[in-house]
Amino acid sequence: MTAEEIKAFAAEFDPQPMHLDEEAARVGMLGGLCASGYHTCAMMARLMSDGLLLRSAFLGSPGTEEIRWLAPVRPGDSLMVHTRVLETRSSASRPDIGFVRMLVKVVAASRTVMTLTASLMFARRRA
Amino acid sequence: MDYFEDLRIGTRTVLGSHTFSADDIKAFAARYDPQPFHLDEEAGRRSLFGGLCASGWHTASVAIRMVVLERQRRAAERRARGETVVQNGPSPGLRDMKWLAPVFAGDTLDFVSEIVDLRGVRSRPGWGLMFSRVTATNQHGAPVYSYVGSLFVPRRPHS
């Protein structure tokens, strides 16, 4: 994440001083310029697409149960995404679809910056 | 932004409207969520959603833009009246983000916010936590997106 990318996303979607201006961010609770939590989500989605979803039978998601923004994402941070399957279940209404409930962790250096729990839909293998 | 003590559960705020163009949907998806149904009309038609539709993360990003811009509009009004402007803190997270129905190219969403909870923060005596449900409804009156966000709000300083 570069400072330019952080400011560009924030300018379009989350134009708060802590995501746009080093000086304004310094006096806030997070003590310095940091990425919008929604920017971290968007980067997570990209990493998940490239690393997993585009090579799978991913069909979409009905939503996200919980997102925790645990630590600021700073300019220069490299994000890594870890996923863990919590449970799987068949769709009651559609036998060709299954739901996978996942815990997603976004890590920068050795800090967990964000966790997210969501359900994802995948096509089932034809019998 | 009011100080934490001035906030009330049940306060409802109209945030405004946003129309999702096909170009914007594809641009966001190409950068952040390159699923075929967010990039291509034909792939959208063949998908569960029935048409080219916005990434849920695009909808979420537009929603927070509406929240932040409305907050800044009210801050500007207070500044113009010579009143104190309170700067909010960060958000520690959100819950119950639901993508209830697809957001298709050309759809216009109306966004509304309602305070649903207010809680003290033991570890941060100068701050409270405000929880707000944000809901988006499309031009057919159907709810398409909702979540409950949280925000650190400063307490009034003791004089």
JSON list of N, CA and C in Angstrom, two decimals, chain A residues 5 9 11-18 29-30 38-39 41-46 49-50 53-54 58-70 94 97 116 121, chain B residues 28 30-37 48-49 57-58 60-62 64-65 68-69 71-72 87-100 124 127 145 147 152:
[
{"chain": "A", "resi": 5, "resn": "GLU", "atom": "N", "xyz": [-1.79, 5.53, -3.17]},
{"chain": "A", "resi": 5, "resn": "GLU", "atom": "CA", "xyz": [-2.96, 4.66, -3.31]},
{"chain": "A", "resi": 5, "resn": "GLU", "atom": "C", "xyz": [-3.94, 4.89, -2.18]},
{"chain": "A", "resi": 9, "resn": "PHE", "atom": "N", "xyz": [-7.79, 6.21, -2.98]},
{"chain": "A", "resi": 9, "resn": "PHE", "atom": "CA", "xyz": [-9.01, 5.50, -2.59]},
{"chain": "A", "resi": 9, "resn": "PHE", "atom": "C", "xyz": [-9.83, 6.37, -1.65]},
{"chain": "A", "resi": 11, "resn": "ALA", "atom": "N", "xyz": [-9.86, 9.61, -1.32]},
{"chain": "A", "resi": 11, "resn": "ALA", "atom": "CA", "xyz": [-10.44, 10.78, -1.99]},
{"chain": "A", "resi": 11, "resn": "ALA", "atom": "C", "xyz": [-11.74, 10.41, -2.68]},
{"chain": "A", "resi": 12, "resn": "GLU", "atom": "N", "xyz": [-11.81, 9.19, -3.21]},
{"chain": "A", "resi": 12, "resn": "GLU", "atom": "CA", "xyz": [-13.03, 8.78, -3.91]},
{"chain": "A", "resi": 12, "resn": "GLU", "atom": "C", "xyz": [-14.11, 8.26, -2.97]},
{"chain": "A", "resi": 13, "resn": "PHE", "atom": "N", "xyz": [-13.72, 7.47, -1.95]},
{"chain": "A", "resi": 13, "resn": "PHE", "atom": "CA", "xyz": [-14.73, 6.75, -1.17]},
{"chain": "A", "resi": 13, "resn": "PHE", "atom": "C", "xyz": [-14.78, 7.08, 0.32]},
{"chain": "A", "resi": 14, "resn": "ASP", "atom": "N", "xyz": [-13.69, 7.56, 0.92]},
{"chain": "A", "resi": 14, "resn": "ASP", "atom": "CA", "xyz": [-13.67, 7.71, 2.38]},
{"chain": "A", "resi": 14, "resn": "ASP", "atom": "C", "xyz": [-12.82, 8.93, 2.73]},
{"chain": "A", "resi": 15, "resn": "PRO", "atom": "N", "xyz": [-13.31, 10.12, 2.32]},
{"chain": "A", "resi": 15, "resn": "PRO", "atom": "CA", "xyz": [-12.46, 11.33, 2.38]},
{"chain": "A", "resi": 15, "resn": "PRO", "atom": "C", "xyz": [-12.31, 11.93, 3.77]},
{"chain": "A", "resi": 16, "resn": "GLN", "atom": "N", "xyz": [-11.85, 11.13, 4.72]},
{"chain": "A", "resi": 16, "resn": "GLN", "atom": "CA", "xyz": [-11.61, 11.63, 6.06]},
{"chain": "A", "resi": 16, "resn": "GLN", "atom": "C", "xyz": [-10.14, 12.04, 6.18]},
{"chain": "A", "resi": 17, "resn": "PRO", "atom": "N", "xyz": [-9.87, 13.09, 7.02]},
{"chain": "A", "resi": 17, "resn": "PRO", "atom": "CA", "xyz": [-8.50, 13.60, 7.12]},
{"chain": "A", "resi": 17, "resn": "PRO", "atom": "C", "xyz": [-7.45, 12.52, 7.44]},
{"chain": "A", "resi": 18, "resn": "MET", "atom": "N", "xyz": [-7.81, 11.52, 8.27]},
{"chain": "A", "resi": 18, "resn": "MET", "atom": "CA", "xyz": [-6.83, 10.51, 8.68]},
{"chain": "A", "resi": 18, "resn": "MET", "atom": "C", "xyz": [-6.38, 9.62, 7.51]},
{"chain": "A", "resi": 29, "resn": "MET", "atom": "N", "xyz": [-6.56, 9.53, 16.66]},
{"chain": "A", "resi": 29, "resn": "MET", "atom": "CA", "xyz": [-6.36, 8.36, 17.50]},
{"chain": "A", "resi": 29, "resn": "MET", "atom": "C", "xyz": [-5.33, 7.39, 16.92]},
{"chain": "A", "resi": 30, "resn": "LEU", "atom": "N", "xyz": [-5.25, 7.33, 15.59]},
{"chain": "A", "resi": 30, "resn": "LEU", "atom": "CA", "xyz": [-4.37, 6.34, 14.97]},
{"chain": "A", "resi": 30, "resn": "LEU", "atom": "C", "xyz": [-2.97, 6.87, 14.71]},
{"chain": "A", "resi": 38, "resn": "TYR", "atom": "N", "xyz": [-12.21, 0.33, 4.34]},
{"chain": "A", "resi": 38, "resn": "TYR", "atom": "CA", "xyz": [-12.84, -0.15, 3.12]},
{"chain": "A", "resi": 38, "resn": "TYR", "atom": "C", "xyz": [-11.81, -0.38, 2.01]},
{"chain": "A", "resi": 39, "resn": "HIS", "atom": "N", "xyz": [-10.72, 0.37, 2.06]},
{"chain": "A", "resi": 39, "resn": "HIS", "atom": "CA", "xyz": [-9.63, 0.14, 1.11]},
{"chain": "A", "resi": 39, "resn": "HIS", "atom": "C", "xyz": [-8.98, -1.21, 1.43]},
{"chain": "A", "resi": 41, "resn": "CYS", "atom": "N", "xyz": [-10.46, -3.70, 2.76]},
{"chain": "A", "resi": 41, "resn": "CYS", "atom": "CA", "xyz": [-11.43, -4.71, 2.28]},
{"chain": "A", "resi": 41, "resn": "CYS", "atom": "C", "xyz": [-11.28, -4.91, 0.77]},
{"chain": "A", "resi": 42, "resn": "ALA", "atom": "N", "xyz": [-11.17, -3.82, 0.02]},
{"chain": "A", "resi": 42, "resn": "ALA", "atom": "CA", "xyz": [-11.07, -3.91, -1.44]},
{"chain": "A", "resi": 42, "resn": "ALA", "atom": "C", "xyz": [-9.78, -4.64, -1.84]},
{"chain": "A", "resi": 43, "resn": "MET", "atom": "N", "xyz": [-8.68, -4.34, -1.15]},
{"chain": "A", "resi": 43, "resn": "MET", "atom": "CA", "xyz": [-7.41, -5.03, -1.44]},
{"chain": "A", "resi": 43, "resn": "MET", "atom": "C", "xyz": [-7.52, -6.51, -1.09]},
{"chain": "A", "resi": 44, "resn": "MET", "atom": "N", "xyz": [-8.19, -6.81, 0.04]},
{"chain": "A", "resi": 44, "resn": "MET", "atom": "CA", "xyz": [-8.42, -8.20, 0.44]},
{"chain": "A", "resi": 44, "resn": "MET", "atom": "C", "xyz": [-9.20, -8.93, -0.65]},
{"chain": "A", "resi": 45, "resn": "ALA", "atom": "N", "xyz": [-10.25, -8.28, -1.19]},
{"chain": "A", "resi": 45, "resn": "ALA", "atom": "CA", "xyz": [-11.05, -8.89, -2.25]},
{"chain": "A", "resi": 45, "resn": "ALA", "atom": "C", "xyz": [-10.19, -9.19, -3.47]},
{"chain": "A", "resi": 46, "resn": "ARG", "atom": "N", "xyz": [-9.30, -8.27, -3.80]},
{"chain": "A", "resi": 46, "resn": "ARG", "atom": "CA", "xyz": [-8.42, -8.47, -4.96]},
{"chain": "A", "resi": 46, "resn": "ARG", "atom": "C", "xyz": [-7.48, -9.65, -4.74]},
{"chain": "A", "resi": 49, "resn": "SER", "atom": "N", "xyz": [-9.43, -12.83, -4.92]},
{"chain": "A", "resi": 49, "resn": "SER", "atom": "CA", "xyz": [-9.78, -13.16, -6.31]},
{"chain": "A", "resi": 49, "resn": "SER", "atom": "C", "xyz": [-8.60, -13.81, -7.01]},
{"chain": "A", "resi": 50, "resn": "ASP", "atom": "N", "xyz": [-7.43, -13.16, -6.91]},
{"chain": "A", "resi": 50, "resn": "ASP", "atom": "CA", "xyz": [-6.24, -13.64, -7.61]},
{"chain": "A", "resi": 50, "resn": "ASP", "atom": "C", "xyz": [-5.73, -14.95, -7.02]},
{"chain": "A", "resi": 53, "resn": "LEU", "atom": "N", "xyz": [-10.30, -17.24, -5.68]},
{"chain": "A", "resi": 53, "resn": "LEU", "atom": "CA", "xyz": [-11.66, -17.26, -6.21]},
{"chain": "A", "resi": 53, "resn": "LEU", "atom": "C", "xyz": [-11.73, -17.43, -7.72]},
{"chain": "A", "resi": 54, "resn": "LEU", "atom": "N", "xyz": [-10.81, -16.79, -8.46]},
{"chain": "A", "resi": 54, "resn": "LEU", "atom": "CA", "xyz": [-10.87, -16.88, -9.92]},
{"chain": "A", "resi": 54, "resn": "LEU", "atom": "C", "xyz": [-10.46, -18.26, -10.42]},
{"chain": "A", "resi": 58, "resn": "PHE", "atom": "N", "xyz": [-16.49, -19.96, -7.75]},
{"chain": "A", "resi": 58, "resn": "PHE", "atom": "CA", "xyz": [-17.10, -18.95, -6.87]},
{"chain": "A", "resi": 58, "resn": "PHE", "atom": "C", "xyz": [-18.28, -18.29, -7.55]},
{"chain": "A", "resi": 59, "resn": "LEU", "atom": "N", "xyz": [-19.40, -18.18, -6.83]},
{"chain": "A", "resi": 59, "resn": "LEU", "atom": "CA", "xyz": [-20.63, -17.64, -7.41]},
{"chain": "A", "resi": 59, "resn": "LEU", "atom": "C", "xyz": [-21.05, -16.31, -6.80]},
{"chain": "A", "resi": 60, "resn": "GLY", "atom": "N", "xyz": [-20.35, -15.87, -5.74]},
{"chain": "A", "resi": 60, "resn": "GLY", "atom": "CA", "xyz": [-20.75, -14.62, -5.10]},
{"chain": "A", "resi": 60, "resn": "GLY", "atom": "C", "xyz": [-20.96, -14.83, -3.61]},
{"chain": "A", "resi": 61, "resn": "SER", "atom": "N", "xyz": [-21.36, -13.76, -2.93]},
{"chain": "A", "resi": 61, "resn": "SER", "atom": "CA", "xyz": [-21.56, -13.83, -1.48]},
{"chain": "A", "resi": 61, "resn": "SER", "atom": "C", "xyz": [-22.80, -13.04, -1.08]},
{"chain": "A", "resi": 62, "resn": "PRO", "atom": "N", "xyz": [-23.60, -13.58, -0.13]},
{"chain": "A", "resi": 62, "resn": "PRO", "atom": "CA", "xyz": [-24.75, -12.81, 0.35]},
{"chain": "A", "resi": 62, "resn": "PRO", "atom": "C", "xyz": [-24.37, -11.75, 1.38]},
{"chain": "A", "resi": 63, "resn": "GLY", "atom": "N", "xyz": [-23.13, -11.81, 1.90]},
{"chain": "A", "resi": 63, "resn": "GLY", "atom": "CA", "xyz": [-22.76, -10.77, 2.84]},
{"chain": "A", "resi": 63, "resn": "GLY", "atom": "C", "xyz": [-21.62, -11.17, 3.74]},
{"chain": "A", "resi": 64, "resn": "THR", "atom": "N", "xyz": [-21.29, -10.25, 4.63]},
{"chain": "A", "resi": 64, "resn": "THR", "atom": "CA", "xyz": [-20.17, -10.39, 5.55]},
{"chain": "A", "resi": 64, "resn": "THR", "atom": "C", "xyz": [-20.71, -10.22, 6.96]},
{"chain": "A", "resi": 65, "resn": "GLU", "atom": "N", "xyz": [-20.43, -11.21, 7.84]},
{"chain": "A", "resi": 65, "resn": "GLU", "atom": "CA", "xyz": [-21.00, -11.15, 9.20]},
{"chain": "A", "resi": 65, "resn": "GLU", "atom": "C", "xyz": [-20.38, -10.06, 10.04]},
{"chain": "A", "resi": 66, "resn": "GLU", "atom": "N", "xyz": [-19.04, -9.95, 9.93]},
{"chain": "A", "resi": 66, "resn": "GLU", "atom": "CA", "xyz": [-18.32, -9.08, 10.84]},
{"chain": "A", "resi": 66, "resn": "GLU", "atom": "C", "xyz": [-16.99, -8.70, 10.23]},
{"chain": "A", "resi": 67, "resn": "ILE", "atom": "N", "xyz": [-16.62, -7.43, 10.39]},
{"chain": "A", "resi": 67, "resn": "ILE", "atom": "CA", "xyz": [-15.28, -6.97, 10.02]},
{"chain": "A", "resi": 67, "resn": "ILE", "atom": "C", "xyz": [-14.70, -6.26, 11.24]},
{"chain": "A", "resi": 68, "resn": "ARG", "atom": "N", "xyz": [-13.46, -6.60, 11.58]},
{"chain": "A", "resi": 68, "resn": "ARG", "atom": "CA", "xyz": [-12.77, -5.87, 12.64]},
{"chain": "A", "resi": 68, "resn": "ARG", "atom": "C", "xyz": [-11.52, -5.24, 12.07]},
{"chain": "A", "resi": 69, "resn": "TRP", "atom": "N", "xyz": [-11.42, -3.93, 12.24]},
{"chain": "A", "resi": 69, "resn": "TRP", "atom": "CA", "xyz": [-10.21, -3.21, 11.84]},
{"chain": "A", "resi": 69, "resn": "TRP", "atom": "C", "xyz": [-9.37, -3.06, 13.10]},
{"chain": "A", "resi": 70, "resn": "LEU", "atom": "N", "xyz": [-8.33, -3.94, 13.22]},
{"chain": "A", "resi": 70, "resn": "LEU", "atom": "CA", "xyz": [-7.62, -4.12, 14.48]},
{"chain": "A", "resi": 70, "resn": "LEU", "atom": "C", "xyz": [-6.40, -3.22, 14.62]},
{"chain": "A", "resi": 94, "resn": "ARG", "atom": "N", "xyz": [-31.11, -24.81, -3.50]},
{"chain": "A", "resi": 94, "resn": "ARG", "atom": "CA", "xyz": [-30.45, -25.05, -4.78]},
{"chain": "A", "resi": 94, "resn": "ARG", "atom": "C", "xyz": [-29.37, -26.12, -4.61]},
{"chain": "A", "resi": 97, "resn": "ILE", "atom": "N", "xyz": [-25.54, -25.59, -5.43]},
{"chain": "A", "resi": 97, "resn": "ILE", "atom": "CA", "xyz": [-24.76, -24.54, -4.76]},
{"chain": "A", "resi": 97, "resn": "ILE", "atom": "C", "xyz": [-24.46, -24.93, -3.32]},
{"chain": "A", "resi": 116, "resn": "LEU", "atom": "N", "xyz": [-12.24, -10.81, 9.12]},
{"chain": "A", "resi": 116, "resn": "LEU", "atom": "CA", "xyz": [-13.54, -10.74, 8.46]},
{"chain": "A", "resi": 116, "resn": "LEU", "atom": "C", "xyz": [-14.11, -12.15, 8.45]},
{"chain": "A", "resi": 121, "resn": "MET", "atom": "N", "xyz": [-20.49, -18.40, -1.79]},
{"chain": "A", "resi": 121, "resn": "MET", "atom": "CA", "xyz": [-21.21, -19.46, -2.52]},
{"chain": "A", "resi": 121, "resn": "MET", "atom": "C", "xyz": [-20.30, -20.06, -3.59]},
{"chain": "B", "resi": 28, "resn": "PHE", "atom": "N", "xyz": [-14.34, -0.38, -10.89]},
{"chain": "B", "resi": 28, "resn": "PHE", "atom": "CA", "xyz": [-14.08, -0.85, -9.52]},
{"chain": "B", "resi": 28, "resn": "PHE", "atom": "C", "xyz": [-13.74, -2.33, -9.53]},
{"chain": "B", "resi": 30, "resn": "ALA", "atom": "N", "xyz": [-12.62, -4.22, -11.96]},
{"chain": "B", "resi": 30, "resn": "ALA", "atom": "CA", "xyz": [-11.35, -4.53, -12.62]},
{"chain": "B", "resi": 30, "resn": "ALA", "atom": "C", "xyz": [-10.18, -4.33, -11.65]},
{"chain": "B", "resi": 31, "resn": "ARG", "atom": "N", "xyz": [-10.31, -3.32, -10.79]},
{"chain": "B", "resi": 31, "resn": "ARG", "atom": "CA", "xyz": [-9.22, -3.02, -9.86]},
{"chain": "B", "resi": 31, "resn": "ARG", "atom": "C", "xyz": [-9.25, -3.93, -8.63]},
{"chain": "B", "resi": 32, "resn": "TYR", "atom": "N", "xyz": [-10.46, -4.20, -8.09]},
{"chain": "B", "resi": 32, "resn": "TYR", "atom": "CA", "xyz": [-10.56, -4.82, -6.76]},
{"chain": "B", "resi": 32, "resn": "TYR", "atom": "C", "xyz": [-11.30, -6.15, -6.70]},
{"chain": "B", "resi": 33, "resn": "ASP", "atom": "N", "xyz": [-12.22, -6.42, -7.64]},
{"chain": "B", "resi": 33, "resn": "ASP", "atom": "CA", "xyz": [-13.08, -7.60, -7.46]},
{"chain": "B", "resi": 33, "resn": "ASP", "atom": "C", "xyz": [-13.44, -8.15, -8.83]},
{"chain": "B", "resi": 34, "resn": "PRO", "atom": "N", "xyz": [-12.43, -8.69, -9.54]},
{"chain": "B", "resi": 34, "resn": "PRO", "atom": "CA", "xyz": [-12.61, -9.00, -10.97]},
{"chain": "B", "resi": 34, "resn": "PRO", "atom": "C", "xyz": [-13.38, -10.29, -11.25]},
{"chain": "B", "resi": 35, "resn": "GLN", "atom": "N", "xyz": [-14.54, -10.42, -10.62]},
{"chain": "B", "resi": 35, "resn": "GLN", "atom": "CA", "xyz": [-15.41, -11.54, -10.95]},
{"chain": "B", "resi": 35, "resn": "GLN", "atom": "C", "xyz": [-16.11, -11.23, -12.27]},
{"chain": "B", "resi": 36, "resn": "PRO", "atom": "N", "xyz": [-16.33, -12.26, -13.12]},
{"chain": "B", "resi": 36, "resn": "PRO", "atom": "CA", "xyz": [-16.91, -12.01, -14.46]},
{"chain": "B", "resi": 36, "resn": "PRO", "atom": "C", "xyz": [-18.24, -11.27, -14.40]},
{"chain": "B", "resi": 37, "resn": "PHE", "atom": "N", "xyz": [-19.08, -11.57, -13.36]},
{"chain": "B", "resi": 37, "resn": "PHE", "atom": "CA", "xyz": [-20.41, -10.95, -13.30]},
{"chain": "B", "resi": 37, "resn": "PHE", "atom": "C", "xyz": [-20.35, -9.47, -12.91]},
{"chain": "B", "resi": 48, "resn": "LEU", "atom": "N", "xyz": [-25.89, -16.00, -11.18]},
{"chain": "B", "resi": 48, "resn": "LEU", "atom": "CA", "xyz": [-27.02, -16.06, -10.25]},
{"chain": "B", "resi": 48, "resn": "LEU", "atom": "C", "xyz": [-27.77, -14.73, -10.19]},
{"chain": "B", "resi": 49, "resn": "PHE", "atom": "N", "xyz": [-27.09, -13.65, -10.56]},
{"chain": "B", "resi": 49, "resn": "PHE", "atom": "CA", "xyz": [-27.66, -12.32, -10.34]},
{"chain": "B", "resi": 49, "resn": "PHE", "atom": "C", "xyz": [-28.52, -11.84, -11.51]},
{"chain": "B", "resi": 57, "resn": "TRP", "atom": "N", "xyz": [-18.35, -4.91, -2.55]},
{"chain": "B", "resi": 57, "resn": "TRP", "atom": "CA", "xyz": [-17.37, -3.99, -1.96]},
{"chain": "B", "resi": 57, "resn": "TRP", "atom": "C", "xyz": [-17.47, -2.61, -2.59]},
{"chain": "B", "resi": 58, "resn": "HIS", "atom": "N", "xyz": [-17.92, -2.55, -3.85]},
{"chain": "B", "resi": 58, "resn": "HIS", "atom": "CA", "xyz": [-18.17, -1.26, -4.49]},
{"chain": "B", "resi": 58, "resn": "HIS", "atom": "C", "xyz": [-19.36, -0.58, -3.81]},
{"chain": "B", "resi": 60, "resn": "ALA", "atom": "N", "xyz": [-20.43, -1.14, -0.84]},
{"chain": "B", "resi": 60, "resn": "ALA", "atom": "CA", "xyz": [-19.98, -0.77, 0.52]},
{"chain": "B", "resi": 60, "resn": "ALA", "atom": "C", "xyz": [-19.16, 0.51, 0.50]},
{"chain": "B", "resi": 61, "resn": "SER", "atom": "N", "xyz": [-18.30, 0.67, -0.49]},
{"chain": "B", "resi": 61, "resn": "SER", "atom": "CA", "xyz": [-17.44, 1.84, -0.58]},
{"chain": "B", "resi": 61, "resn": "SER", "atom": "C", "xyz": [-18.26, 3.09, -0.90]},
{"chain": "B", "resi": 62, "resn": "VAL", "atom": "N", "xyz": [-19.26, 2.96, -1.78]},
{"chain": "B", "resi": 62, "resn": "VAL", "atom": "CA", "xyz": [-20.13, 4.09, -2.06]},
{"chain": "B", "resi": 62, "resn": "VAL", "atom": "C", "xyz": [-20.92, 4.48, -0.81]},
{"chain": "B", "resi": 64, "resn": "ILE", "atom": "N", "xyz": [-20.07, 4.22, 2.38]},
{"chain": "B", "resi": 64, "resn": "ILE", "atom": "CA", "xyz": [-19.25, 4.96, 3.34]},
{"chain": "B", "resi": 64, "resn": "ILE", "atom": "C", "xyz": [-18.95, 6.36, 2.81]},
{"chain": "B", "resi": 65, "resn": "ARG", "atom": "N", "xyz": [-18.84, 6.50, 1.50]},
{"chain": "B", "resi": 65, "resn": "ARG", "atom": "CA", "xyz": [-18.68, 7.83, 0.90]},
{"chain": "B", "resi": 65, "resn": "ARG", "atom": "C", "xyz": [-19.90, 8.70, 1.25]},
{"chain": "B", "resi": 68, "resn": "VAL", "atom": "N", "xyz": [-19.71, 9.65, 4.99]},
{"chain": "B", "resi": 68, "resn": "VAL", "atom": "CA", "xyz": [-18.66, 10.64, 5.29]},
{"chain": "B", "resi": 68, "resn": "VAL", "atom": "C", "xyz": [-19.01, 12.01, 4.72]},
{"chain": "B", "resi": 69, "resn": "LEU", "atom": "N", "xyz": [-19.52, 12.05, 3.49]},
{"chain": "B", "resi": 69, "resn": "LEU", "atom": "CA", "xyz": [-19.86, 13.34, 2.89]},
{"chain": "B", "resi": 69, "resn": "LEU", "atom": "C", "xyz": [-20.98, 14.04, 3.64]},
{"chain": "B", "resi": 71, "resn": "ARG", "atom": "N", "xyz": [-21.65, 13.72, 6.84]},
{"chain": "B", "resi": 71, "resn": "ARG", "atom": "CA", "xyz": [-21.05, 14.19, 8.09]},
{"chain": "B", "resi": 71, "resn": "ARG", "atom": "C", "xyz": [-20.28, 15.48, 7.85]},
{"chain": "B", "resi": 72, "resn": "GLN", "atom": "N", "xyz": [-19.58, 15.56, 6.74]},
{"chain": "B", "resi": 72, "resn": "GLN", "atom": "CA", "xyz": [-18.79, 16.74, 6.43]},
{"chain": "B", "resi": 72, "resn": "GLN", "atom": "C", "xyz": [-19.67, 17.93, 6.05]},
{"chain": "B", "resi": 87, "resn": "GLN", "atom": "N", "xyz": [-14.45, 16.34, 15.73]},
{"chain": "B", "resi": 87, "resn": "GLN", "atom": "CA", "xyz": [-13.87, 15.39, 14.78]},
{"chain": "B", "resi": 87, "resn": "GLN", "atom": "C", "xyz": [-14.05, 13.96, 15.31]},
{"chain": "B", "resi": 88, "resn": "ASN", "atom": "N", "xyz": [-14.68, 13.12, 14.51]},
{"chain": "B", "resi": 88, "resn": "ASN", "atom": "CA", "xyz": [-14.86, 11.73, 14.93]},
{"chain": "B", "resi": 88, "resn": "ASN", "atom": "C", "xyz": [-13.53, 10.98, 14.91]},
{"chain": "B", "resi": 89, "resn": "GLY", "atom": "N", "xyz": [-13.51, 9.87, 15.61]},
{"chain": "B", "resi": 89, "resn": "GLY", "atom": "CA", "xyz": [-12.35, 8.98, 15.57]},
{"chain": "B", "resi": 89, "resn": "GLY", "atom": "C", "xyz": [-12.53, 7.94, 14.48]},
{"chain": "B", "resi": 90, "resn": "PRO", "atom": "N", "xyz": [-11.70, 6.88, 14.52]},
{"chain": "B", "resi": 90, "resn": "PRO", "atom": "CA", "xyz": [-11.81, 5.83, 13.51]},
{"chain": "B", "resi": 90, "resn": "PRO", "atom": "C", "xyz": [-12.96, 4.87, 13.84]},
{"chain": "B", "resi": 91, "resn": "SER", "atom": "N", "xyz": [-13.18, 3.92, 12.93]},
{"chain": "B", "resi": 91, "resn": "SER", "atom": "CA", "xyz": [-14.14, 2.86, 13.15]},
{"chain": "B", "resi": 91, "resn": "SER", "atom": "C", "xyz": [-13.39, 1.58, 13.49]},
{"chain": "B", "resi": 92, "resn": "PRO", "atom": "N", "xyz": [-13.79, 0.90, 14.58]},
{"chain": "B", "resi": 92, "resn": "PRO", "atom": "CA", "xyz": [-13.14, -0.38, 14.87]},
{"chain": "B", "resi": 92, "resn": "PRO", "atom": "C", "xyz": [-13.72, -1.54, 14.06]},
{"chain": "B", "resi": 93, "resn": "GLY", "atom": "N", "xyz": [-14.83, -1.29, 13.33]},
{"chain": "B", "resi": 93, "resn": "GLY", "atom": "CA", "xyz": [-15.36, -2.38, 12.51]},
{"chain": "B", "resi": 93, "resn": "GLY", "atom": "C", "xyz": [-16.84, -2.25, 12.26]},
{"chain": "B", "resi": 94, "resn": "LEU", "atom": "N", "xyz": [-17.41, -3.32, 11.72]},
{"chain": "B", "resi": 94, "resn": "LEU", "atom": "CA", "xyz": [-18.84, -3.34, 11.42]},
{"chain": "B", "resi": 94, "resn": "LEU", "atom": "C", "xyz": [-19.35, -4.77, 11.51]},
{"chain": "B", "resi": 95, "resn": "ARG", "atom": "N", "xyz": [-20.70, -4.90, 11.50]},
{"chain": "B", "resi": 95, "resn": "ARG", "atom": "CA", "xyz": [-21.29, -6.24, 11.51]},
{"chain": "B", "resi": 95, "resn": "ARG", "atom": "C", "xyz": [-22.51, -6.28, 10.59]},
{"chain": "B", "resi": 96, "resn": "ASP", "atom": "N", "xyz": [-22.96, -7.50, 10.32]},
{"chain": "B", "resi": 96, "resn": "ASP", "atom": "CA", "xyz": [-24.20, -7.71, 9.57]},
{"chain": "B", "resi": 96, "resn": "ASP", "atom": "C", "xyz": [-24.24, -6.97, 8.24]},
{"chain": "B", "resi": 97, "resn": "MET", "atom": "N", "xyz": [-23.13, -7.05, 7.47]},
{"chain": "B", "resi": 97, "resn": "MET", "atom": "CA", "xyz": [-23.14, -6.46, 6.12]},
{"chain": "B", "resi": 97, "resn": "MET", "atom": "C", "xyz": [-23.86, -7.43, 5.20]},
{"chain": "B", "resi": 98, "resn": "LYS", "atom": "N", "xyz": [-24.98, -6.97, 4.61]},
{"chain": "B", "resi": 98, "resn": "LYS", "atom": "CA", "xyz": [-25.80, -7.85, 3.79]},
{"chain": "B", "resi": 98, "resn": "LYS", "atom": "C", "xyz": [-25.95, -7.29, 2.38]},
{"chain": "B", "resi": 99, "resn": "TRP", "atom": "N", "xyz": [-25.61, -8.12, 1.42]},
{"chain": "B", "resi": 99, "resn": "TRP", "atom": "CA", "xyz": [-25.87, -7.78, 0.03]},
{"chain": "B", "resi": 99, "resn": "TRP", "atom": "C", "xyz": [-27.18, -8.47, -0.34]},
{"chain": "B", "resi": 100, "resn": "LEU", "atom": "N", "xyz": [-28.29, -7.73, -0.16]},
{"chain": "B", "resi": 100, "resn": "LEU", "atom": "CA", "xyz": [-29.62, -8.32, -0.16]},
{"chain": "B", "resi": 100, "resn": "LEU", "atom": "C", "xyz": [-30.13, -8.60, -1.57]},
{"chain": "B", "resi": 124, "resn": "ARG", "atom": "N", "xyz": [-11.08, 3.56, 26.91]},
{"chain": "B", "resi": 124, "resn": "ARG", "atom": "CA", "xyz": [-10.86, 4.89, 26.33]},
{"chain": "B", "resi": 124, "resn": "ARG", "atom": "C", "xyz": [-11.87, 5.87, 26.92]},
{"chain": "B", "resi": 127, "resn": "TRP", "atom": "N", "xyz": [-13.78, 8.69, 24.95]},
{"chain": "B", "resi": 127, "resn": "TRP", "atom": "CA", "xyz": [-14.51, 8.32, 23.73]},
{"chain": "B", "resi": 127, "resn": "TRP", "atom": "C", "xyz": [-15.70, 7.44, 24.06]},
{"chain": "B", "resi": 145, "resn": "TYR", "atom": "N", "xyz": [-28.86, -3.27, 0.29]},
{"chain": "B", "resi": 145, "resn": "TYR", "atom": "CA", "xyz": [-27.62, -3.31, 1.08]},
{"chain": "B", "resi": 145, "resn": "TYR", "atom": "C", "xyz": [-27.90, -2.78, 2.47]},
{"chain": "B", "resi": 147, "resn": "TYR", "atom": "N", "xyz": [-25.81, -2.57, 6.64]},
{"chain": "B", "resi": 147, "resn": "TYR", "atom": "CA", "xyz": [-24.77, -2.99, 7.58]},
{"chain": "B", "resi": 147, "resn": "TYR", "atom": "C", "xyz": [-24.93, -2.15, 8.84]},
{"chain": "B", "resi": 152, "resn": "PHE", "atom": "N", "xyz": [-15.86, 5.62, 16.75]},
{"chain": "B", "resi": 152, "resn": "PHE", "atom": "CA", "xyz": [-15.46, 6.30, 17.97]},
{"chain": "B", "resi": 152, "resn": "PHE", "atom": "C", "xyz": [-15.86, 7.77, 17.89]}
]
